[in-house]
Amino acid sequence: MSENPMLEETVVAARSGDRESVAALVEACLPLLYNVVGRALDGHPDVDDVVQETVVKVLRGLPALREPAKFRSWLIAIAVRQIRDHQAVRREVADRHTTLDRASAPDFADLTVLRLGLSGERREIAEATRWLDPSHRETLSLWWLEQAGELTRADLAVALELPPAQVAVRVQRMREQLDTARSIVRVLKAETRCPGLPGWDGEPSSVARKRFARHIAECRACSGAPERLIPAERLLAGILLVPVPVEFHPLPRLAARQFSAPSSGGGFGKGLGLGKSAIAVPAVAASVAGVIAFGTLHGSDARPAANVTSGPSAAVTAGAGRTPQTGEPAAAKPKAAPKAAPKPGKACLKGVASWRFSASKKALKASGACWFYSWGVGHDGIASPSGVEFVPMIRAASDVKDVSRAKGRYLLGFNEPDLREQANMTVEQALDLWPRLMRTGKKLGSPAVAVNAAAPGGWLDRFLRGAAARHYRVDFVTVHWYGYDFRTKPAVSQLRSYLTAVHKRYGKPIWLTEYALMNFGGGPKYPSPKNQAAFITASAKMIGKLPYVQRYAWFGLPSTPDSGTGLYRADGTPTAMGTAFRRAPRTR
């Protein structure tokens, strides 16, 4: 749920007493509230009560809301206060009552895995949430949605009632505990369990977590688990919201019926009056509805739309990112962002990302690419055939010293600065170094973030706003996209939506400098060569029709034994993907 003019209009209309708008507003709030409360309380049976109480608080306070544009932050802040109030009450309840409550329903990790069909590391990260302390689980419930593009860091600051710097510290501490918990989940589920693992009662707790963490750090067999973890932000970016249970479906209409305009006595008097028995459909009916909903979600082979990103080392590192919806509105644009203006005549379009391999020159020529790059200022070891342009890149802060070596008309900015294993830079660091790139006089591509390029308050958004404020020049936006929906038509649609959202937000020309179909969250990592080739053909055709996409580069030119995206083998012969790429138009 993003801040947007349509939502703001709904808030204003609801505040004035329009009951249809009240129902629409509650319906829009429920997915976000359910996921925040459910994850923070780990699926406690009182989740539905806390969600309802939050809705009541929101509707009671709605007439007094001064700034409808800040509704989302206000909503989440109320939810966090309700969560804390509930946790305070729970601490006063006897342990035996808590145990009985927990035994009566599945936790939110189970619901997340079941309803989203998670596998691999995405399943592990959902199950790891059981091991978090309550305060970290609260932070995770918000950060999870930030990574999915549903909240911004500013929303987190308002909800947690902390300045941004302290939010960053809290998030970092939560992530450290989350990574520890992920390692525990992994070693406990290993096919051959380590015989030295400490005993426990099967119930995640802080004491058991510390014992397992100590063992993992000291055990030679288990100590590799943390090193093999895909960064959490990549995995979370690809996970959709857990669907709202069927028993919540009557809530918007019930709320609307009890809401009255301020002029007629004011807002929301007696509350919803919706206890568990009032809103919940009978248990059997709810169970049947849940089975039907699950079957509908998975029977159609629908997968969460996401993009997974990778770095320069032959897809060694990768992750997932949210695919923006086509209708997602754009926030205010940086002042210095010009509209994309495609040049008349034939212009270079098709390119590749490549690293050194024996047949690089032959493959580049045969591929029909008109440009390539190799994550560096030079292309040492990669011979460039006539008519194929090399575009240099300043990959990380340590490469800025070599900027004078960059040749050509264009210069690409930092590679995935939002990831620790790539450029790993703060927005301020990137902005401080940007003038050195500007002094080359070349046309500059923005830093290419791994995920969420169009997200309000995301890394790229903050960089471009900072650049505009400092009057820095950024000539085009570079983006990466990796999808794990291997069906051609949906994948092409998701890519188009992502590119559209980025252009709509910043109004600049786009270079798509890495893209392919890969799944790093479990299940098959790549589609079949036939499906990957079909995606190349269809996506190239789609991209060629988008005037604001100036260039694209497939990942990548070499085909390695473990690669499902490579175009050419070591002997220079094309793969199925290489044949499809060669046939795609070179220019527009």
Coordinates of C-alpha atoms in Angstrom, one line a residue:
M1 CA 0.0 0.0 0.0
S2 CA 1.8 3.1 -1.2
E3 CA 1.1 6.8 -0.4
N4 CA -0.7 8.1 -3.5
P5 CA -3.3 10.6 -4.5
M6 CA -6.0 8.0 -4.9
L7 CA -5.4 6.8 -1.3
E8 CA -5.3 10.4 -0.1
E9 CA -8.7 11.1 -1.8
T10 CA -10.1 8.0 -0.1
V11 CA -8.9 9.2 3.3
V12 CA -10.4 12.6 2.8
A13 CA -13.8 11.2 1.7
A14 CA -13.8 8.7 4.5
R15 CA -13.0 11.4 7.0
S16 CA -16.0 13.4 5.8
G17 CA -18.3 10.4 6.5
D18 CA -18.6 8.7 3.1
R19 CA -19.3 5.1 4.0
E20 CA -18.2 3.6 0.7
S21 CA -14.8 5.3 1.2
V22 CA -14.6 4.0 4.8
A23 CA -15.1 0.5 3.5
A24 CA -12.5 1.0 0.8
L25 CA -10.0 2.4 3.2
V26 CA -10.4 -0.4 5.7
E27 CA -10.1 -2.9 2.9
A28 CA -6.9 -1.2 1.7
C29 CA -5.5 -1.2 5.2
L30 CA -6.2 -4.8 6.1
P31 CA -3.4 -6.6 4.2
L32 CA -0.7 -4.3 5.7
L33 CA -2.2 -4.5 9.2
Y34 CA -2.6 -8.2 9.2
N35 CA 1.0 -8.8 8.1
V36 CA 2.5 -6.3 10.5
V37 CA 0.5 -7.6 13.5
G38 CA 0.6 -11.2 12.5
R39 CA 4.4 -11.3 12.2
A40 CA 5.1 -9.1 15.2
L41 CA 2.9 -11.4 17.4
D42 CA 4.1 -14.6 15.6
G43 CA 0.5 -15.6 14.7
H44 CA -0.8 -15.5 18.3
P45 CA -4.6 -16.3 18.4
D46 CA -5.2 -12.7 19.4
V47 CA -3.9 -11.3 16.1
D48 CA -7.4 -10.8 14.8
D49 CA -8.4 -8.9 18.0
V50 CA -5.4 -6.6 17.7
V51 CA -6.1 -6.0 14.0
Q52 CA -9.7 -5.1 14.8
E53 CA -8.6 -2.9 17.7
T54 CA -6.2 -1.1 15.4
V55 CA -9.0 -0.5 12.9
V56 CA -11.2 0.9 15.6
K57 CA -8.4 3.3 16.8
V58 CA -7.8 4.4 13.2
L59 CA -11.5 5.1 12.5
R60 CA -12.0 6.9 15.8
G61 CA -9.0 9.1 15.1
L62 CA -9.7 9.6 11.4
P63 CA -11.8 12.8 11.7
A64 CA -8.9 14.5 13.5
L65 CA -6.2 13.4 11.1
R66 CA -4.7 16.7 9.8
E67 CA -2.5 15.4 7.0
P68 CA -4.2 12.7 4.9
A69 CA -1.0 12.3 2.9
K70 CA 0.6 10.8 6.0
F71 CA -2.1 8.3 6.6
R72 CA 0.0 5.2 6.1
S73 CA 2.7 6.3 8.6
W74 CA 0.0 7.2 11.1
L75 CA -1.8 3.8 10.5
I76 CA 1.4 1.8 11.2
A77 CA 2.3 3.9 14.3
I78 CA -1.1 3.0 15.7
A79 CA -0.6 -0.7 14.9
V80 CA 2.7 -0.7 16.6
R81 CA 1.3 0.8 19.8
Q82 CA -1.5 -1.8 19.8
I83 CA 1.1 -4.5 19.4
R84 CA 3.1 -3.2 22.4
D85 CA -0.1 -2.9 24.5
H86 CA -1.0 -6.5 23.7
Q87 CA 2.5 -7.7 24.5
A88 CA 2.4 -5.9 27.8
V89 CA -0.8 -7.6 28.7
R90 CA 0.6 -11.0 27.7
R91 CA 3.6 -10.6 30.0
E92 CA 1.1 -10.4 32.9
V93 CA -0.6 -13.6 32.0
A94 CA 0.5 -16.9 33.6
D95 CA 2.8 -19.1 31.5
R96 CA 0.3 -21.9 31.4
H97 CA -2.3 -19.7 29.7
T98 CA 0.3 -18.6 27.1
T99 CA 1.2 -22.2 26.4
L100 CA -2.5 -23.1 25.9
D101 CA -2.9 -20.1 23.5
R102 CA 0.1 -21.0 21.4
A103 CA -1.0 -24.6 21.1
S104 CA -4.4 -23.6 19.6
A105 CA -3.2 -22.2 16.3
P106 CA -0.4 -22.3 13.8
D107 CA 2.2 -19.5 14.0
F108 CA 2.7 -16.8 11.4
A109 CA 5.8 -18.6 10.0
D110 CA 3.6 -21.6 9.1
L111 CA 1.0 -19.3 7.5
T112 CA 3.6 -17.5 5.5
V113 CA 5.1 -20.7 4.2
L114 CA 1.7 -22.3 3.5
R115 CA -0.1 -19.4 1.9
L116 CA 2.8 -18.2 -0.2
G117 CA 4.2 -21.7 -1.1
L118 CA 7.7 -20.8 0.0
S119 CA 10.7 -23.1 -0.4
G120 CA 14.4 -22.9 -0.1
E121 CA 15.9 -19.9 1.7
R122 CA 12.6 -18.0 1.6
R123 CA 11.1 -20.8 3.7
E124 CA 14.1 -20.8 6.0
I125 CA 13.8 -17.0 6.6
A126 CA 10.1 -17.3 7.4
E127 CA 10.8 -20.2 9.9
A128 CA 13.8 -18.2 11.4
T129 CA 11.4 -15.5 12.6
R130 CA 10.3 -17.9 15.4
W131 CA 13.7 -17.5 17.0
L132 CA 13.6 -13.7 17.3
D133 CA 13.1 -11.8 20.5
P134 CA 9.8 -10.0 20.6
S135 CA 11.4 -6.6 20.1
H136 CA 13.3 -7.8 17.1
R137 CA 10.1 -9.5 15.7
E138 CA 8.4 -6.1 15.9
T139 CA 11.2 -4.5 14.0
L140 CA 11.2 -7.3 11.5
S141 CA 7.5 -7.0 10.8
L142 CA 8.1 -3.4 9.6
W143 CA 11.4 -4.0 7.9
W144 CA 10.0 -7.0 6.0
L145 CA 7.4 -4.7 4.4
E146 CA 10.0 -2.0 3.8
Q147 CA 12.0 -4.5 1.7
A148 CA 8.8 -5.5 -0.1
G149 CA 8.3 -1.9 -1.1
E150 CA 5.1 -1.5 1.0
L151 CA 6.7 0.8 3.6
T152 CA 9.5 3.4 3.6
R153 CA 12.2 4.0 6.1
A154 CA 10.3 7.2 7.1
D155 CA 7.3 5.0 7.9
L156 CA 9.5 2.9 10.2
A157 CA 10.8 6.0 12.0
V158 CA 7.3 7.2 12.7
A159 CA 6.0 3.8 13.8
L160 CA 9.0 3.1 16.1
E161 CA 9.0 6.7 17.3
L162 CA 12.8 6.9 16.6
P163 CA 15.0 9.1 14.5
P164 CA 16.3 7.5 11.3
A165 CA 19.8 6.9 12.7
Q166 CA 18.4 4.9 15.6
V167 CA 16.0 3.0 13.3
A168 CA 19.1 1.9 11.2
V169 CA 20.8 0.7 14.4
R170 CA 17.7 -1.3 15.5
V171 CA 17.3 -2.8 12.0
Q172 CA 21.0 -3.9 12.0
R173 CA 20.7 -5.6 15.4
M174 CA 17.5 -7.3 14.3
R175 CA 19.3 -8.5 11.1
E176 CA 22.2 -9.9 13.1
Q177 CA 19.8 -12.0 15.2
L178 CA 17.8 -13.0 12.1
D179 CA 21.0 -14.3 10.4
T180 CA 21.8 -16.3 13.5
A181 CA 18.3 -17.7 13.5
R182 CA 18.6 -18.6 9.8
S183 CA 21.8 -20.5 10.5
I184 CA 20.0 -22.4 13.3
V185 CA 17.1 -23.4 11.0
R186 CA 19.6 -24.6 8.5
V187 CA 21.7 -26.8 10.8
L188 CA 18.6 -28.3 12.4
K189 CA 17.2 -29.3 9.0
A190 CA 20.4 -30.7 7.6
E191 CA 20.1 -34.1 6.1
T192 CA 22.8 -35.3 8.4
R193 CA 22.4 -33.5 11.7
C194 CA 25.6 -32.6 13.5
P195 CA 25.9 -35.0 16.5
G196 CA 27.4 -32.2 18.6
L197 CA 24.2 -30.0 18.5
P198 CA 23.0 -29.2 22.0
G199 CA 19.7 -30.7 23.2
W200 CA 16.5 -28.7 23.4
D201 CA 12.8 -29.1 24.0
G202 CA 11.8 -28.3 20.4
E203 CA 10.4 -24.8 21.3
P204 CA 12.4 -21.8 20.0
S205 CA 13.7 -19.6 22.8
S206 CA 16.4 -17.1 23.5
V207 CA 18.3 -19.6 25.7
A208 CA 18.2 -22.3 23.0
R209 CA 19.2 -19.7 20.3
K210 CA 22.3 -18.7 22.3
R211 CA 23.3 -22.3 22.8
F212 CA 22.9 -23.1 19.1
A213 CA 24.7 -19.9 18.0
R214 CA 27.7 -20.8 20.3
H215 CA 27.8 -24.3 18.8
I216 CA 27.6 -23.1 15.2
A217 CA 30.5 -20.6 15.8
E218 CA 32.7 -23.3 17.4
C219 CA 31.8 -26.3 15.2
R220 CA 33.9 -26.9 12.1
A221 CA 31.0 -28.8 10.4
C222 CA 28.3 -26.2 11.2
S223 CA 30.3 -22.9 11.0
G224 CA 29.9 -22.6 7.2
A225 CA 26.1 -22.1 7.5
P226 CA 26.1 -18.3 8.0
E227 CA 28.6 -17.8 5.1
R228 CA 26.3 -19.4 2.6
L229 CA 23.2 -17.2 3.4
I230 CA 21.7 -15.1 0.6
P231 CA 21.2 -11.5 2.0
A232 CA 17.9 -11.3 3.8
E233 CA 16.8 -8.1 1.9
R234 CA 17.0 -10.0 -1.4
L235 CA 14.8 -12.8 -0.1
L236 CA 12.3 -10.5 1.5
A237 CA 11.9 -8.3 -1.5
G238 CA 10.4 -11.2 -3.4
I239 CA 7.8 -12.3 -0.8
L240 CA 4.3 -11.0 -1.2
L241 CA 2.0 -10.1 1.7
V242 CA 0.3 -13.0 3.4
P243 CA -3.4 -12.9 2.2
V244 CA -5.9 -11.7 4.8
P245 CA -7.9 -14.6 6.2
V246 CA -11.5 -15.1 5.0
E247 CA -12.9 -14.2 8.5
F248 CA -11.8 -10.6 8.0
H249 CA -13.7 -10.2 4.8
P250 CA -16.9 -8.7 6.4
L251 CA -14.8 -6.2 8.4
P252 CA -14.8 -3.3 5.9
R253 CA -18.6 -3.2 5.5
L254 CA -19.2 -3.7 9.2
A255 CA -16.9 -0.8 9.9
A256 CA -18.5 1.4 7.3
R257 CA -22.0 0.8 8.8
Q258 CA -20.9 2.0 12.2
F259 CA -19.0 5.0 11.0
S260 CA -20.6 8.4 11.0
A261 CA -19.5 11.8 9.8
P262 CA -18.1 14.3 12.3
S263 CA -21.0 16.6 11.5
S264 CA -23.5 14.0 12.8
G265 CA -21.8 13.3 16.1
G266 CA -18.4 12.3 15.2
G267 CA -16.5 9.4 13.8
F268 CA -16.6 6.0 15.5
G269 CA -18.4 5.9 18.8
K270 CA -18.9 2.4 20.2
G271 CA -16.4 0.5 18.1
L272 CA -17.0 -2.4 15.9
G273 CA -18.3 -4.8 18.4
L274 CA -16.6 -7.6 16.5
G275 CA -15.3 -10.2 18.9
K276 CA -14.0 -13.5 17.6
S277 CA -17.4 -15.0 17.6
A278 CA -18.9 -12.0 15.8
I279 CA -16.6 -11.8 12.8
A280 CA -15.3 -15.3 12.5
V281 CA -17.2 -17.6 10.2
P282 CA -17.8 -21.1 11.8
A283 CA -14.6 -23.0 12.2
V284 CA -15.4 -25.7 9.6
A285 CA -16.4 -23.1 7.0
A286 CA -13.2 -21.1 7.6
S287 CA -11.1 -24.2 7.2
V288 CA -12.8 -25.1 3.9
A289 CA -12.4 -21.5 2.7
G290 CA -8.8 -21.6 3.6
V291 CA -8.3 -24.8 1.6
I292 CA -10.1 -23.3 -1.4
A293 CA -8.0 -20.1 -1.2
F294 CA -4.8 -22.2 -1.0
G295 CA -5.8 -24.4 -3.9
T296 CA -6.7 -21.3 -6.0
L297 CA -3.3 -19.7 -5.3
H298 CA -1.3 -22.7 -6.1
G299 CA -3.5 -24.6 -8.6
S300 CA -2.9 -21.9 -11.2
D301 CA 0.9 -22.2 -10.8
A302 CA 0.9 -18.6 -9.8
R303 CA 4.2 -17.5 -8.2
P304 CA 5.0 -14.2 -6.4
A305 CA 6.2 -11.7 -9.0
A306 CA 9.8 -10.7 -8.1
N307 CA 13.1 -9.8 -9.6
V308 CA 16.3 -11.4 -8.4
T309 CA 19.6 -9.6 -8.8
S310 CA 23.1 -10.8 -9.4
G311 CA 26.6 -9.3 -9.4
P312 CA 29.5 -9.6 -11.8
S313 CA 30.9 -13.0 -10.7
A314 CA 29.0 -15.3 -13.0
A315 CA 25.9 -15.2 -10.9
V316 CA 27.6 -16.1 -7.7
T317 CA 25.5 -13.6 -5.7
A318 CA 21.9 -13.0 -6.2
G319 CA 18.6 -12.2 -4.6
A320 CA 15.0 -11.1 -5.2
G321 CA 13.3 -7.8 -5.5
R322 CA 9.8 -6.5 -5.7
T323 CA 8.2 -6.1 -9.2
P324 CA 6.3 -2.8 -9.0
Q325 CA 2.7 -2.9 -10.2
T326 CA 1.9 -1.2 -13.4
G327 CA -0.5 1.2 -11.9
E328 CA 1.8 2.2 -9.0
P329 CA 1.8 6.0 -8.8
A330 CA 5.0 8.0 -8.9
A331 CA 6.0 10.3 -6.1
A332 CA 7.4 13.8 -6.6
K333 CA 10.3 13.7 -9.1
P334 CA 13.8 15.2 -8.4
K335 CA 13.8 18.7 -9.8
A336 CA 16.7 18.0 -12.2
A337 CA 15.1 14.9 -13.9
P338 CA 14.5 15.6 -17.6
K339 CA 12.1 13.6 -19.7
A340 CA 13.6 10.8 -21.7
A341 CA 14.0 11.8 -25.4
P342 CA 14.9 9.0 -27.7
K343 CA 17.2 10.1 -30.5
P344 CA 16.0 9.9 -34.1
G345 CA 17.4 7.3 -36.5
K346 CA 19.1 4.0 -35.6
A347 CA 20.4 3.9 -32.0
C348 CA 22.4 1.1 -30.3
L349 CA 20.0 -1.0 -28.1
K350 CA 21.2 -4.6 -27.6
G351 CA 24.1 -5.4 -25.3
V352 CA 25.6 -8.0 -23.0
A353 CA 27.4 -8.1 -19.6
S354 CA 30.5 -10.2 -20.0
W355 CA 33.6 -11.4 -18.1
R356 CA 36.7 -12.9 -19.6
F357 CA 36.5 -16.2 -21.5
S358 CA 38.4 -17.7 -24.5
A359 CA 35.7 -17.1 -27.1
S360 CA 34.7 -13.6 -26.0
K361 CA 35.6 -11.8 -29.3
K362 CA 34.0 -14.4 -31.5
A363 CA 30.9 -14.5 -29.3
L364 CA 30.5 -10.7 -29.1
K365 CA 30.7 -10.5 -32.9
A366 CA 28.3 -13.4 -33.5
S367 CA 25.8 -12.2 -30.9
G368 CA 24.9 -9.1 -32.7
A369 CA 25.4 -7.0 -29.6
C370 CA 26.3 -3.4 -30.3
W371 CA 27.7 -2.7 -26.8
F372 CA 29.0 -4.6 -23.7
Y373 CA 30.5 -3.9 -20.3
S374 CA 32.5 -5.9 -17.8
W375 CA 32.1 -4.2 -14.4
G376 CA 35.3 -2.3 -14.8
V377 CA 36.9 0.8 -16.4
G378 CA 38.6 -1.4 -18.9
H379 CA 37.9 -4.7 -20.6
D380 CA 41.2 -6.5 -20.0
G381 CA 41.2 -9.9 -21.6
I382 CA 38.0 -9.3 -23.6
A383 CA 38.8 -8.3 -27.1
S384 CA 36.3 -5.9 -28.6
P385 CA 35.4 -6.6 -32.3
S386 CA 34.8 -3.7 -34.7
G387 CA 31.4 -2.1 -34.2
V388 CA 30.9 -3.3 -30.7
E389 CA 31.2 -0.4 -28.1
F390 CA 32.7 -1.0 -24.6
V391 CA 31.1 1.0 -21.8
P392 CA 33.2 1.5 -18.7
M393 CA 31.9 1.3 -15.1
I394 CA 33.1 2.6 -11.7
R395 CA 32.0 -0.5 -9.8
A396 CA 32.7 0.6 -6.2
A397 CA 34.2 3.4 -4.2
S398 CA 37.7 1.8 -4.5
D399 CA 37.5 2.1 -8.3
V400 CA 37.0 5.9 -8.3
K401 CA 40.8 6.4 -8.4
D402 CA 40.9 4.8 -11.9
V403 CA 38.2 7.0 -13.3
S404 CA 40.7 8.8 -15.6
R405 CA 41.2 5.5 -17.4
A406 CA 37.6 5.3 -18.6
K407 CA 37.2 5.8 -22.3
G408 CA 34.2 6.4 -24.5
R409 CA 31.0 8.4 -24.4
Y410 CA 29.3 6.8 -21.4
L411 CA 30.2 5.9 -17.8
L412 CA 28.1 3.6 -15.6
G413 CA 27.9 4.3 -11.9
F414 CA 28.3 2.0 -8.9
N415 CA 27.2 -1.6 -9.1
E416 CA 24.5 -2.6 -6.6
P417 CA 25.6 -0.2 -3.8
D418 CA 22.7 -1.4 -1.7
L419 CA 24.2 -4.8 -1.2
R420 CA 27.0 -5.6 1.2
E421 CA 28.7 -8.1 -1.2
Q422 CA 28.7 -5.6 -4.1
A423 CA 29.6 -1.9 -4.0
N424 CA 28.2 -1.6 -0.4
M425 CA 27.9 2.1 -0.2
T426 CA 25.7 4.6 1.7
V427 CA 23.8 7.2 -0.3
E428 CA 26.0 9.9 1.2
Q429 CA 29.2 8.1 0.2
A430 CA 28.0 7.8 -3.4
L431 CA 27.0 11.4 -3.6
D432 CA 30.3 12.6 -2.1
L433 CA 32.2 10.7 -4.9
W434 CA 29.8 11.6 -7.7
P435 CA 31.6 14.9 -8.7
R436 CA 34.7 12.9 -9.6
L437 CA 32.6 10.9 -12.2
M438 CA 31.0 14.1 -13.4
R439 CA 34.4 15.7 -14.2
T440 CA 35.0 13.1 -16.9
G441 CA 32.4 14.9 -19.0
K442 CA 30.9 11.6 -20.0
K443 CA 27.2 10.8 -19.9
L444 CA 26.6 9.3 -16.5
G445 CA 24.4 6.3 -15.6
S446 CA 23.1 6.2 -12.0
P447 CA 24.3 3.6 -9.6
A448 CA 22.4 0.4 -10.4
V449 CA 20.6 -0.8 -7.3
A450 CA 20.0 -4.5 -6.8
V451 CA 16.3 -4.2 -5.9
N452 CA 13.4 -1.8 -5.5
A453 CA 14.6 0.9 -8.0
A454 CA 11.2 2.6 -8.0
A455 CA 10.6 2.4 -4.2
P456 CA 9.8 5.7 -2.5
G457 CA 12.6 6.3 0.0
G458 CA 14.7 3.5 -1.4
W459 CA 18.5 3.7 -2.1
L460 CA 18.1 5.0 -5.7
D461 CA 15.3 7.3 -4.8
R462 CA 17.4 8.9 -2.1
F463 CA 20.4 9.1 -4.3
L464 CA 18.6 10.9 -7.1
R465 CA 16.9 13.3 -4.8
G466 CA 20.3 14.0 -3.2
A467 CA 21.9 14.5 -6.6
A468 CA 19.1 17.0 -7.6
A469 CA 19.5 18.9 -4.3
R470 CA 23.3 19.2 -5.0
H471 CA 22.7 20.0 -8.7
Y472 CA 24.6 17.0 -9.7
R473 CA 24.2 15.5 -13.2
V474 CA 22.7 12.1 -13.8
D475 CA 22.0 11.5 -17.4
F476 CA 20.2 8.1 -17.3
V477 CA 19.0 5.5 -14.7
T478 CA 20.5 2.0 -14.7
V479 CA 18.5 -0.9 -13.3
H480 CA 18.8 -4.6 -12.8
W481 CA 16.0 -7.1 -13.0
Y482 CA 15.8 -10.9 -12.4
G483 CA 12.5 -12.8 -12.4
Y484 CA 11.6 -16.2 -11.1
D485 CA 8.2 -16.5 -12.7
F486 CA 9.4 -18.7 -15.6
R487 CA 6.3 -18.3 -17.7
T488 CA 7.1 -16.1 -20.7
K489 CA 4.1 -13.8 -20.8
P490 CA 3.9 -13.0 -17.0
A491 CA 7.7 -12.5 -16.8
V492 CA 7.7 -10.0 -19.7
S493 CA 4.7 -8.2 -18.1
Q494 CA 6.5 -8.0 -14.8
L495 CA 9.7 -6.6 -16.4
R496 CA 7.7 -4.1 -18.3
S497 CA 5.9 -3.0 -15.1
Y498 CA 9.2 -2.5 -13.4
L499 CA 10.7 -0.4 -16.1
T500 CA 7.5 1.6 -16.4
A501 CA 7.5 2.3 -12.7
V502 CA 11.1 3.4 -12.7
H503 CA 10.6 5.8 -15.6
K504 CA 7.4 7.1 -14.2
R505 CA 9.1 7.9 -10.9
Y506 CA 12.3 9.6 -12.2
G507 CA 11.4 10.7 -15.8
K508 CA 14.9 9.8 -17.0
P509 CA 16.1 7.4 -19.8
I510 CA 16.7 3.9 -18.6
W511 CA 19.6 1.4 -19.3
L512 CA 18.6 -2.1 -18.2
T513 CA 22.2 -3.4 -17.5
E514 CA 21.4 -6.8 -16.1
Y515 CA 18.4 -9.0 -16.6
A516 CA 17.5 -12.7 -17.0
L517 CA 15.2 -15.3 -15.4
M518 CA 16.7 -16.8 -12.2
N519 CA 15.3 -18.2 -9.0
F520 CA 17.5 -17.9 -6.0
G521 CA 14.8 -18.6 -3.4
G522 CA 14.4 -22.4 -3.8
G523 CA 13.2 -24.7 -6.5
P524 CA 14.7 -24.8 -10.0
K525 CA 17.3 -22.0 -10.3
Y526 CA 16.7 -21.6 -14.0
P527 CA 14.0 -22.2 -16.5
S528 CA 14.6 -24.7 -19.4
P529 CA 16.9 -23.3 -22.2
K530 CA 13.8 -23.3 -24.4
N531 CA 11.8 -21.1 -21.9
Q532 CA 14.8 -18.8 -21.3
A533 CA 15.2 -18.4 -25.0
A534 CA 11.5 -17.6 -25.4
F535 CA 11.8 -15.0 -22.7
I536 CA 14.8 -13.3 -24.5
T537 CA 12.8 -13.1 -27.7
A538 CA 9.6 -11.7 -26.1
S539 CA 11.4 -9.3 -23.7
A540 CA 13.6 -7.9 -26.5
K541 CA 10.6 -7.2 -28.6
M542 CA 8.8 -5.5 -25.6
I543 CA 11.9 -3.4 -24.7
G544 CA 12.3 -2.3 -28.3
K545 CA 8.8 -0.7 -28.0
L546 CA 9.6 1.3 -24.9
P547 CA 11.1 4.7 -26.1
Y548 CA 12.5 5.5 -22.7
V549 CA 14.7 2.4 -22.5
Q550 CA 17.8 3.4 -24.4
R551 CA 19.8 0.2 -23.9
Y552 CA 19.7 -3.2 -22.4
A553 CA 22.3 -5.8 -21.5
W554 CA 21.6 -9.5 -21.0
F555 CA 23.3 -11.4 -18.2
G556 CA 25.6 -12.7 -19.5
L557 CA 27.6 -13.6 -22.6
P558 CA 29.6 -16.6 -21.4
S559 CA 27.9 -19.9 -20.7
T560 CA 29.4 -21.9 -17.8
P561 CA 28.4 -25.4 -16.7
D562 CA 26.2 -24.1 -13.8
S563 CA 24.7 -21.2 -15.8
G564 CA 21.2 -21.2 -17.2
T565 CA 21.5 -17.8 -18.8
G566 CA 24.8 -17.8 -20.8
L567 CA 24.7 -17.1 -24.5
Y568 CA 27.9 -18.7 -25.9
R569 CA 30.0 -21.6 -24.8
A570 CA 33.8 -21.6 -24.5
D571 CA 34.2 -22.8 -28.1
G572 CA 32.2 -19.9 -29.4
T573 CA 29.0 -21.9 -30.3
P574 CA 25.7 -20.5 -29.2
T575 CA 23.3 -22.0 -26.6
A576 CA 19.6 -21.9 -27.2
M577 CA 19.6 -18.5 -25.5
G578 CA 22.5 -17.3 -27.7
T579 CA 20.5 -18.2 -30.8
A580 CA 17.5 -16.3 -29.6
F581 CA 19.6 -13.3 -28.5
R582 CA 21.4 -13.2 -31.9
R583 CA 18.0 -12.9 -33.7
A584 CA 16.9 -10.0 -31.5
P585 CA 17.1 -6.5 -33.1
R586 CA 20.5 -4.8 -32.6
T587 CA 19.2 -1.3 -32.9
R588 CA 16.0 0.6 -32.9

